[in-house]
Short mmCIF file of N, CA and C in Angstrom, two decimals:
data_model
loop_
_atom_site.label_atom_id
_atom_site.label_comp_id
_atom_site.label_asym_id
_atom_site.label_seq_id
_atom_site.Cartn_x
_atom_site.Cartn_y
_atom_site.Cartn_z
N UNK A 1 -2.61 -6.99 -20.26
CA UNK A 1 -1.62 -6.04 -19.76
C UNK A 1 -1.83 -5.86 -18.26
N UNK A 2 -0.63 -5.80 -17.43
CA UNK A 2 -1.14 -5.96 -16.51
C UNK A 2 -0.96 -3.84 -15.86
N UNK A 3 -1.78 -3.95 -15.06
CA UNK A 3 -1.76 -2.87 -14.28
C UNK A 3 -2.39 -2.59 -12.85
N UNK A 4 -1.65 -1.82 -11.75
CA UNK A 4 -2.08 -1.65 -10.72
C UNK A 4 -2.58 -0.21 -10.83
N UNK A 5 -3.51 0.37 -9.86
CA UNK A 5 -3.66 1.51 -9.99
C UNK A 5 -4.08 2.17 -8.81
N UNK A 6 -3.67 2.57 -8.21
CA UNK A 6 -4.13 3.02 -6.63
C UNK A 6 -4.84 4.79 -6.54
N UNK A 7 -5.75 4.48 -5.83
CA UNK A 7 -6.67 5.67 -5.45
C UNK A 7 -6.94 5.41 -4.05
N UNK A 8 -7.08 7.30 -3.72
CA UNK A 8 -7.45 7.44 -2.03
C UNK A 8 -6.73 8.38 -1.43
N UNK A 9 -5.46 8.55 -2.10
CA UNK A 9 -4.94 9.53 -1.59
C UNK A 9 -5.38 11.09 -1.30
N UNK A 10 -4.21 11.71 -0.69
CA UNK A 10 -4.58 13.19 -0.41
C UNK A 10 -4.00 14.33 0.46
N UNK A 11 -4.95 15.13 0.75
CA UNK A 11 -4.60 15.79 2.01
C UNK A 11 -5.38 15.72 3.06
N UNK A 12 -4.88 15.66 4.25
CA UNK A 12 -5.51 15.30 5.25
C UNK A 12 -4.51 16.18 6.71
N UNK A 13 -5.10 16.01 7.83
CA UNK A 13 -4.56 17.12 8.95
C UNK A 13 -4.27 16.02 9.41
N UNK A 14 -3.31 16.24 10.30
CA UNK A 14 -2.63 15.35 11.34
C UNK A 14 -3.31 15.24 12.58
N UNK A 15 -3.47 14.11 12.64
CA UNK A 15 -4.25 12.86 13.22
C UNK A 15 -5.44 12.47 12.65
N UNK A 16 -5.52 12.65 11.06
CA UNK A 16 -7.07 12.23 10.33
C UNK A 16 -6.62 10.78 9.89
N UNK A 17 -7.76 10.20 8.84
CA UNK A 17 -7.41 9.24 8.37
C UNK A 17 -7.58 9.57 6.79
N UNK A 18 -7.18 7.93 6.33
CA UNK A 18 -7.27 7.86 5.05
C UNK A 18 -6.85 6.45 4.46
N UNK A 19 -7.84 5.97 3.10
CA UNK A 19 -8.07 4.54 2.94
C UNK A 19 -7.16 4.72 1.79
N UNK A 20 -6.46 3.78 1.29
CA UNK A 20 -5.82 3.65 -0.23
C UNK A 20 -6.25 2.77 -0.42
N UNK A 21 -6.46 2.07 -1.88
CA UNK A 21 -7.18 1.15 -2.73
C UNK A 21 -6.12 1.08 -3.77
N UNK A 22 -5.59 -0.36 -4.09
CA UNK A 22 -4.94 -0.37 -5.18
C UNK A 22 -5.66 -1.85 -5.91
N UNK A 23 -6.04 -1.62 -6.76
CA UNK A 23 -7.03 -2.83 -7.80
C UNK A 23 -5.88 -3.44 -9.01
N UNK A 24 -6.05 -4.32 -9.44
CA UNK A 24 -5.14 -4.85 -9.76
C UNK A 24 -6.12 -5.68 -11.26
N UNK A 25 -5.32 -5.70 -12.33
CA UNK A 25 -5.52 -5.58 -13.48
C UNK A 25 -4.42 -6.76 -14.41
N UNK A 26 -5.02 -7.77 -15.07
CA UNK A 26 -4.63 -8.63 -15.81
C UNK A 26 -2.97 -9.81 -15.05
N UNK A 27 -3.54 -10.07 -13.46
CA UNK A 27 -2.33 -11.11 -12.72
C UNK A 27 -4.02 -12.19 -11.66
N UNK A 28 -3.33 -12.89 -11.34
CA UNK A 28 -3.84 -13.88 -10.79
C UNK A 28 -3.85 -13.67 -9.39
N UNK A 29 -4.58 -12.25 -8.91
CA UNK A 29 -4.30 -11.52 -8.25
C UNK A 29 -3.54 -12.15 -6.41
N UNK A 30 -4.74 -13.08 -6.34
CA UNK A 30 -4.85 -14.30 -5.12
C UNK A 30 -3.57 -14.38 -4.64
N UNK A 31 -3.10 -15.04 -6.02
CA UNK A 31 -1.57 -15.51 -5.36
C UNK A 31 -0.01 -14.92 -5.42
N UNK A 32 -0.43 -13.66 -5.21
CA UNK A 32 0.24 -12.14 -5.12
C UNK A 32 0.45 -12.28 -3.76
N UNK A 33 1.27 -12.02 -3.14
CA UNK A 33 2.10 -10.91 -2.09
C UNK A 33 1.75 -10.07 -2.86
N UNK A 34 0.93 -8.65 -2.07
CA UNK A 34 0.68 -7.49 -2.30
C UNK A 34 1.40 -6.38 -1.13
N UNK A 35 1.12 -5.73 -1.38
CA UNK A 35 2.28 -4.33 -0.77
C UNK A 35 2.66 -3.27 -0.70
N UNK A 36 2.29 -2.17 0.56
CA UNK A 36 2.51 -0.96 0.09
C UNK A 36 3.91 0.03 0.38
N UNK A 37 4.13 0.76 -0.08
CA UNK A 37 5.28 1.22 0.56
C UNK A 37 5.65 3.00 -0.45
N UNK A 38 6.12 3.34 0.22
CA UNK A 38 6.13 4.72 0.06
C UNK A 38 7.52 5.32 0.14
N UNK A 39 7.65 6.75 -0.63
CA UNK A 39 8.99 7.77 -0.81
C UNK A 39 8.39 8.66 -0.40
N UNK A 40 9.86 9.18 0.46
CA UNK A 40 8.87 10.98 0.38
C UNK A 40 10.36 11.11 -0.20
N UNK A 41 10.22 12.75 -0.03
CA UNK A 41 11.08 13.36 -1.16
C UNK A 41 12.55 13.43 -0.48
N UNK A 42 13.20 12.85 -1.76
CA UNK A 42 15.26 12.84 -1.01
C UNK A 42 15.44 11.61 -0.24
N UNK A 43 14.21 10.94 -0.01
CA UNK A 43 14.18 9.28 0.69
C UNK A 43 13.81 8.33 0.05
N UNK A 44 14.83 7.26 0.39
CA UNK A 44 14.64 5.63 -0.63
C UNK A 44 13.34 5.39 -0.23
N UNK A 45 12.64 4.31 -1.22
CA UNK A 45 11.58 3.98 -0.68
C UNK A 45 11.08 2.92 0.07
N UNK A 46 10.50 3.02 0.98
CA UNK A 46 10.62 1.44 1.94
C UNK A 46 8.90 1.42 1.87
N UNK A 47 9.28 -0.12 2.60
CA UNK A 47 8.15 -0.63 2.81
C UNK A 47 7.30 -0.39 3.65
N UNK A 48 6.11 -0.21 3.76
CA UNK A 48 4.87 0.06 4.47
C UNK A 48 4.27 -1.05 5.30
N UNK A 49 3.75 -1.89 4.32
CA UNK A 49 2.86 -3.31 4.95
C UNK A 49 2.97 -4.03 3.57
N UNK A 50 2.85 -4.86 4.05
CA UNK A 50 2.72 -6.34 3.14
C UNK A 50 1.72 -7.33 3.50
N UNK A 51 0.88 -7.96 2.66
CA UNK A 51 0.21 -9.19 3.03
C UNK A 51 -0.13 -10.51 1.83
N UNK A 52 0.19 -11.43 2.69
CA UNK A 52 0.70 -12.71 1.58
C UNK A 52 -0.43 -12.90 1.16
N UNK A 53 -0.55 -13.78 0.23
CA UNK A 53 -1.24 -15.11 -0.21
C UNK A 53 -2.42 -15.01 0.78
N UNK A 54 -2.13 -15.65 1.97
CA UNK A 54 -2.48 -16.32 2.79
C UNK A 54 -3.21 -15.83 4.41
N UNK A 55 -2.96 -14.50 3.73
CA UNK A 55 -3.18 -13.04 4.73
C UNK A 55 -2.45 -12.97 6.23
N UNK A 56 -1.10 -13.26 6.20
CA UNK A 56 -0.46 -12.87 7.12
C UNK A 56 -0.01 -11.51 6.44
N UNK A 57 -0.04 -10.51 7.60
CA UNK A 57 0.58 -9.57 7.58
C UNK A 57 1.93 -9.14 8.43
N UNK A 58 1.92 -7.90 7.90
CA UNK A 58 3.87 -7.38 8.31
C UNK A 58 3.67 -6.05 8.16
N UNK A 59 4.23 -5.11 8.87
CA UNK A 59 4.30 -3.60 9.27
C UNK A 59 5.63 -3.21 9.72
N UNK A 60 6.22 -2.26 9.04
CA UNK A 60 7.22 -1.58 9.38
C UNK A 60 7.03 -1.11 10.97
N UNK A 61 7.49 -0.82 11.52
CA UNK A 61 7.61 -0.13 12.61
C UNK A 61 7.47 1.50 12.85
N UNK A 62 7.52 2.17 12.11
CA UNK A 62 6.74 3.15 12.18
C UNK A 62 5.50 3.62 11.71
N UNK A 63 4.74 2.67 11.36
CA UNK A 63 3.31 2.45 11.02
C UNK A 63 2.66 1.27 12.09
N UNK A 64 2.84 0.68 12.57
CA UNK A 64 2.37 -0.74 13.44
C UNK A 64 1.00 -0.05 14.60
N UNK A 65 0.16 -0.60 14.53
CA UNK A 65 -0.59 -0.18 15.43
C UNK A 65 -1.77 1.19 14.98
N UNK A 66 -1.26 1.84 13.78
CA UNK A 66 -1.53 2.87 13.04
C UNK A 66 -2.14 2.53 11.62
N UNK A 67 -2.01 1.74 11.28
CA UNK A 67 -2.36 1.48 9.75
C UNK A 67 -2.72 -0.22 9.56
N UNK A 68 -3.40 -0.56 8.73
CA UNK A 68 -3.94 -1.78 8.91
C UNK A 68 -4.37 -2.05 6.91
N UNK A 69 -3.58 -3.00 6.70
CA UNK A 69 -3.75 -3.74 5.17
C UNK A 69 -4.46 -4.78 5.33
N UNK A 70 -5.12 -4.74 4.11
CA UNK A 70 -6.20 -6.14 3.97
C UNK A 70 -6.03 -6.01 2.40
N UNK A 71 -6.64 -7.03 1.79
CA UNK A 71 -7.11 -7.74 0.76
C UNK A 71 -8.43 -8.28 0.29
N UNK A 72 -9.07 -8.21 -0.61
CA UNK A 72 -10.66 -8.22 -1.09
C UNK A 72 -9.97 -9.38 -2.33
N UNK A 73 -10.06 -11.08 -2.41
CA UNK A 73 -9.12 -11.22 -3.60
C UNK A 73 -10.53 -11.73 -4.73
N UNK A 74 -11.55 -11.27 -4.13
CA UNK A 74 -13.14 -10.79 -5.21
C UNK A 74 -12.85 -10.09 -6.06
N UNK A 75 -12.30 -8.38 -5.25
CA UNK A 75 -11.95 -7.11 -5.87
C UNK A 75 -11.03 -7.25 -6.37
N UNK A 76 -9.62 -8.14 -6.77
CA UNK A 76 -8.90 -7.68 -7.10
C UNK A 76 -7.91 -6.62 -6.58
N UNK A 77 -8.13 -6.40 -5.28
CA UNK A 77 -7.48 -5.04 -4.11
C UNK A 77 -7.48 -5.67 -3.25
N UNK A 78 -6.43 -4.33 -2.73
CA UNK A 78 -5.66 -4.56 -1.35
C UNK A 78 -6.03 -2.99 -0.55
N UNK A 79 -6.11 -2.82 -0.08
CA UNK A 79 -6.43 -1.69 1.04
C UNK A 79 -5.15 -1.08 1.86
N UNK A 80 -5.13 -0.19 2.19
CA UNK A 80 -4.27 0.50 3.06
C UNK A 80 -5.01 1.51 3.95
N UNK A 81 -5.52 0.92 5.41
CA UNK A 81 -6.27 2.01 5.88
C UNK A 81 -5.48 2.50 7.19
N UNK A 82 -5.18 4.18 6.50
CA UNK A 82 -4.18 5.17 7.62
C UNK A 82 -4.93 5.58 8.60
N UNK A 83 -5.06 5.42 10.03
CA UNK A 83 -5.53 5.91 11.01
C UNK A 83 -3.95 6.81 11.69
N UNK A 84 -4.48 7.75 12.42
CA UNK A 84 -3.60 8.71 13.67
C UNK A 84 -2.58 9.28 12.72
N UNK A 85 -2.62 9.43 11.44
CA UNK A 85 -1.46 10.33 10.51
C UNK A 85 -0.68 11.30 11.27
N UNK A 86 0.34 11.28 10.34
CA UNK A 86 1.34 12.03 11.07
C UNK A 86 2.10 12.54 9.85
N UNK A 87 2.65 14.33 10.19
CA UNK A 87 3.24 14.63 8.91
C UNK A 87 4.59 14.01 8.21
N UNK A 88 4.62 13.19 9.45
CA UNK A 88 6.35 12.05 8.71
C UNK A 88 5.77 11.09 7.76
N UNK A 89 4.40 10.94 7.84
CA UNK A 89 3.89 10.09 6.84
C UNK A 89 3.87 10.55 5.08
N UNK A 90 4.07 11.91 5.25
CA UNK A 90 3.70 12.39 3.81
C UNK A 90 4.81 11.89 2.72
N UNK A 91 3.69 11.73 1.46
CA UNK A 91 4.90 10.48 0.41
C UNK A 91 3.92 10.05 -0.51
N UNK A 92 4.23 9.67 -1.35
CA UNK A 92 3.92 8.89 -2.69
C UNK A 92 3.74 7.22 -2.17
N UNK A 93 2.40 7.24 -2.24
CA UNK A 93 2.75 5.62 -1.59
C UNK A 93 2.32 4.58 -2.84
N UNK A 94 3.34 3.51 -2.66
CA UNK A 94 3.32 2.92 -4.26
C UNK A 94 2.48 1.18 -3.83
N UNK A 95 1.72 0.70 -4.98
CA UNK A 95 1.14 -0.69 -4.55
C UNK A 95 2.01 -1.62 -4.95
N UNK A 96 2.49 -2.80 -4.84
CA UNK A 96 3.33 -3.64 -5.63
C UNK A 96 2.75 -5.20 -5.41
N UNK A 97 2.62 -6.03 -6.28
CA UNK A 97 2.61 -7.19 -6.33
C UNK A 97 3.63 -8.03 -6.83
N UNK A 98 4.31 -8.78 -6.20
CA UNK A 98 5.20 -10.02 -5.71
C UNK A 98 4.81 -11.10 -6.25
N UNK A 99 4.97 -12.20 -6.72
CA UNK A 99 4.93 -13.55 -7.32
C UNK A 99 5.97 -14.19 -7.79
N UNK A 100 5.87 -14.45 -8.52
CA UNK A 100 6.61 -14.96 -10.11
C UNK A 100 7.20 -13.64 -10.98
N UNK A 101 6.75 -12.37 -10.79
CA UNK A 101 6.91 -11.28 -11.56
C UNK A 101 6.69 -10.60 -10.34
N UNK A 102 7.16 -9.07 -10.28
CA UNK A 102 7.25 -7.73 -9.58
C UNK A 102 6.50 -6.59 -10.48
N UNK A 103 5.53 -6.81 -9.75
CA UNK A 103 4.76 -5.15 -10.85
C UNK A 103 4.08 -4.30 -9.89
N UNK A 104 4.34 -2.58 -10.29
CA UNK A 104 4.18 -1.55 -9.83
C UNK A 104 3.30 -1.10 -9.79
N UNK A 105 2.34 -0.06 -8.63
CA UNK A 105 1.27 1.14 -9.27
C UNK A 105 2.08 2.23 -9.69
N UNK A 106 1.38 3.72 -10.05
CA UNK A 106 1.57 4.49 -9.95
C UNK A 106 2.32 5.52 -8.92
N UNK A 107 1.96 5.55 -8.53
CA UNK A 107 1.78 6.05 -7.28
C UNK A 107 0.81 7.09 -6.69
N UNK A 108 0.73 6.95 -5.86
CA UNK A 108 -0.63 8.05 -4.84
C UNK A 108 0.11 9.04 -3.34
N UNK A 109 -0.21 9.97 -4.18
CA UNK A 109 0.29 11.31 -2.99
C UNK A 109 -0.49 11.20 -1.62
N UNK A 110 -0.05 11.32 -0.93
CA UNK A 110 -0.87 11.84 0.58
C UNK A 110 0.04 12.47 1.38
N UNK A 111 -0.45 13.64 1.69
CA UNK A 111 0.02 14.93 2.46
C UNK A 111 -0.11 15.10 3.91
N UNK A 112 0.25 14.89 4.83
CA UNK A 112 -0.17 15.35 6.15
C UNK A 112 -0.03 16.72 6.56
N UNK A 113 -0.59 17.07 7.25
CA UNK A 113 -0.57 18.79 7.47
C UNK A 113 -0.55 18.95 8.69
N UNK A 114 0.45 19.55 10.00
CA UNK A 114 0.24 19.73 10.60
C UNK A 114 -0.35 20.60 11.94
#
Protein backbone atom coordinates (compact mmCIF):
# COMPACT_ATOMS: atom_id res chain seq x y z
CA UNK A 1 0.00 0.00 0.00
CA UNK A 2 1.41 2.85 -0.83
CA UNK A 3 1.65 5.93 1.48
CA UNK A 4 3.27 9.30 1.97
CA UNK A 5 3.34 10.88 5.22
CA UNK A 6 4.82 14.17 6.05
CA UNK A 7 6.04 15.55 9.44
CA UNK A 8 7.65 18.92 10.64
CA UNK A 9 5.18 21.10 10.56
CA UNK A 10 3.90 23.91 12.87
CA UNK A 11 4.05 27.11 14.41
CA UNK A 12 6.69 29.23 14.04
CA UNK A 13 7.22 33.43 14.14
CA UNK A 14 7.98 35.18 11.15
CA UNK A 15 11.29 35.00 9.96
CA UNK A 16 11.97 31.41 11.79
CA UNK A 17 12.49 28.28 10.10
CA UNK A 18 11.21 24.97 9.57
CA UNK A 19 12.13 21.40 7.95
CA UNK A 20 9.22 19.14 6.43
CA UNK A 21 9.95 15.47 5.86
CA UNK A 22 7.73 13.49 3.74
CA UNK A 23 8.88 9.50 3.68
CA UNK A 24 7.40 7.57 1.32
CA UNK A 25 5.97 4.05 1.68
CA UNK A 26 5.45 1.01 -0.77
CA UNK A 27 6.67 3.12 -4.65
CA UNK A 28 10.05 2.89 -6.13
CA UNK A 29 10.69 5.93 -4.51
CA UNK A 30 14.05 6.98 -6.83
CA UNK A 31 12.17 7.31 -9.77
CA UNK A 32 9.50 9.69 -8.42
CA UNK A 33 9.29 13.36 -9.21
CA UNK A 34 8.62 14.33 -5.70
CA UNK A 35 6.89 17.61 -4.60
CA UNK A 36 5.67 19.98 -2.36
CA UNK A 37 2.98 22.31 -2.55
CA UNK A 38 0.51 23.83 -0.36
CA UNK A 39 -3.36 25.51 0.29
CA UNK A 40 -4.09 27.97 2.57
CA UNK A 41 -7.56 28.56 3.25
CA UNK A 42 -10.18 29.82 0.19
CA UNK A 43 -6.86 29.17 -2.12
CA UNK A 44 -6.25 26.51 -4.92
CA UNK A 45 -3.37 24.68 -4.22
CA UNK A 46 -0.11 25.31 -6.01
CA UNK A 47 3.04 24.22 -6.17
CA UNK A 48 5.94 24.83 -3.87
CA UNK A 49 9.15 22.96 -5.23
CA UNK A 50 9.64 20.00 -7.10
CA UNK A 51 12.64 17.73 -7.64
CA UNK A 52 13.11 15.05 -10.34
CA UNK A 53 14.59 11.81 -10.60
CA UNK A 54 17.65 13.27 -11.28
CA UNK A 55 17.70 16.18 -8.71
CA UNK A 56 17.03 19.11 -10.73
CA UNK A 57 15.05 21.39 -8.99
CA UNK A 58 12.14 24.11 -9.54
CA UNK A 59 10.64 26.83 -7.14
CA UNK A 60 7.73 28.83 -7.48
CA UNK A 61 8.56 32.29 -7.21
CA UNK A 62 7.44 33.20 -4.12
CA UNK A 63 9.53 30.79 -2.27
CA UNK A 64 12.97 30.94 -4.51
CA UNK A 65 15.88 31.86 -2.59
CA UNK A 66 13.84 31.03 0.74
CA UNK A 67 13.25 27.41 0.81
CA UNK A 68 15.39 24.66 -0.50
CA UNK A 69 14.10 20.74 -1.42
CA UNK A 70 16.26 17.82 -1.47
CA UNK A 71 15.87 14.14 -1.52
CA UNK A 72 17.56 11.23 0.70
CA UNK A 73 16.48 8.27 -2.08
CA UNK A 74 18.21 5.83 1.07
CA UNK A 75 15.34 7.42 3.21
CA UNK A 76 12.79 7.16 1.08
CA UNK A 77 12.23 11.31 1.63
CA UNK A 78 12.24 14.40 0.35
CA UNK A 79 12.79 17.45 2.56
CA UNK A 80 11.38 20.85 2.49
CA UNK A 81 13.63 23.21 4.38
CA UNK A 82 11.68 26.82 5.13
CA UNK A 83 14.15 29.48 5.93
CA UNK A 84 12.97 33.62 6.34
CA UNK A 85 9.00 32.51 6.78
CA UNK A 86 6.57 34.71 6.19
CA UNK A 87 2.86 34.80 7.34
CA UNK A 88 1.75 34.44 3.46
CA UNK A 89 3.35 31.17 3.88
CA UNK A 90 0.77 29.72 6.29
CA UNK A 91 -1.06 26.43 4.70
CA UNK A 92 -1.35 22.83 4.68
CA UNK A 93 1.57 21.80 2.75
CA UNK A 94 0.94 18.53 0.84
CA UNK A 95 3.96 15.87 -0.46
CA UNK A 96 3.18 14.31 -3.87
CA UNK A 97 4.92 11.82 -5.97
CA UNK A 98 4.73 11.85 -9.85
CA UNK A 99 5.65 8.78 -12.05
CA UNK A 100 3.59 6.39 -13.67
CA UNK A 101 0.90 7.04 -10.82
CA UNK A 102 0.13 10.45 -8.71
CA UNK A 103 0.00 9.80 -4.97
CA UNK A 104 -0.67 12.14 -2.07
CA UNK A 105 0.44 12.92 1.70
CA UNK A 106 -1.67 14.04 4.15
CA UNK A 107 -1.06 17.03 4.71
CA UNK A 108 1.05 19.17 7.30
CA UNK A 109 -0.07 22.53 8.84
CA UNK A 110 2.46 25.31 9.34
CA UNK A 111 1.45 28.61 10.76
CA UNK A 112 3.41 31.75 10.53
CA UNK A 113 2.85 34.33 13.14
CA UNK A 114 3.57 37.59 12.78
Amino acid sequence: QVQLVESGGGLVQSGGSLILSCSAFGISFRRYVMGWYRQAPGKQRELVAVITSGFSTRYSDSVRGRFTISRDNAKNTVYLQMNNLKPEDTAVYYCKADWNSVYWGQGTQVTVSS
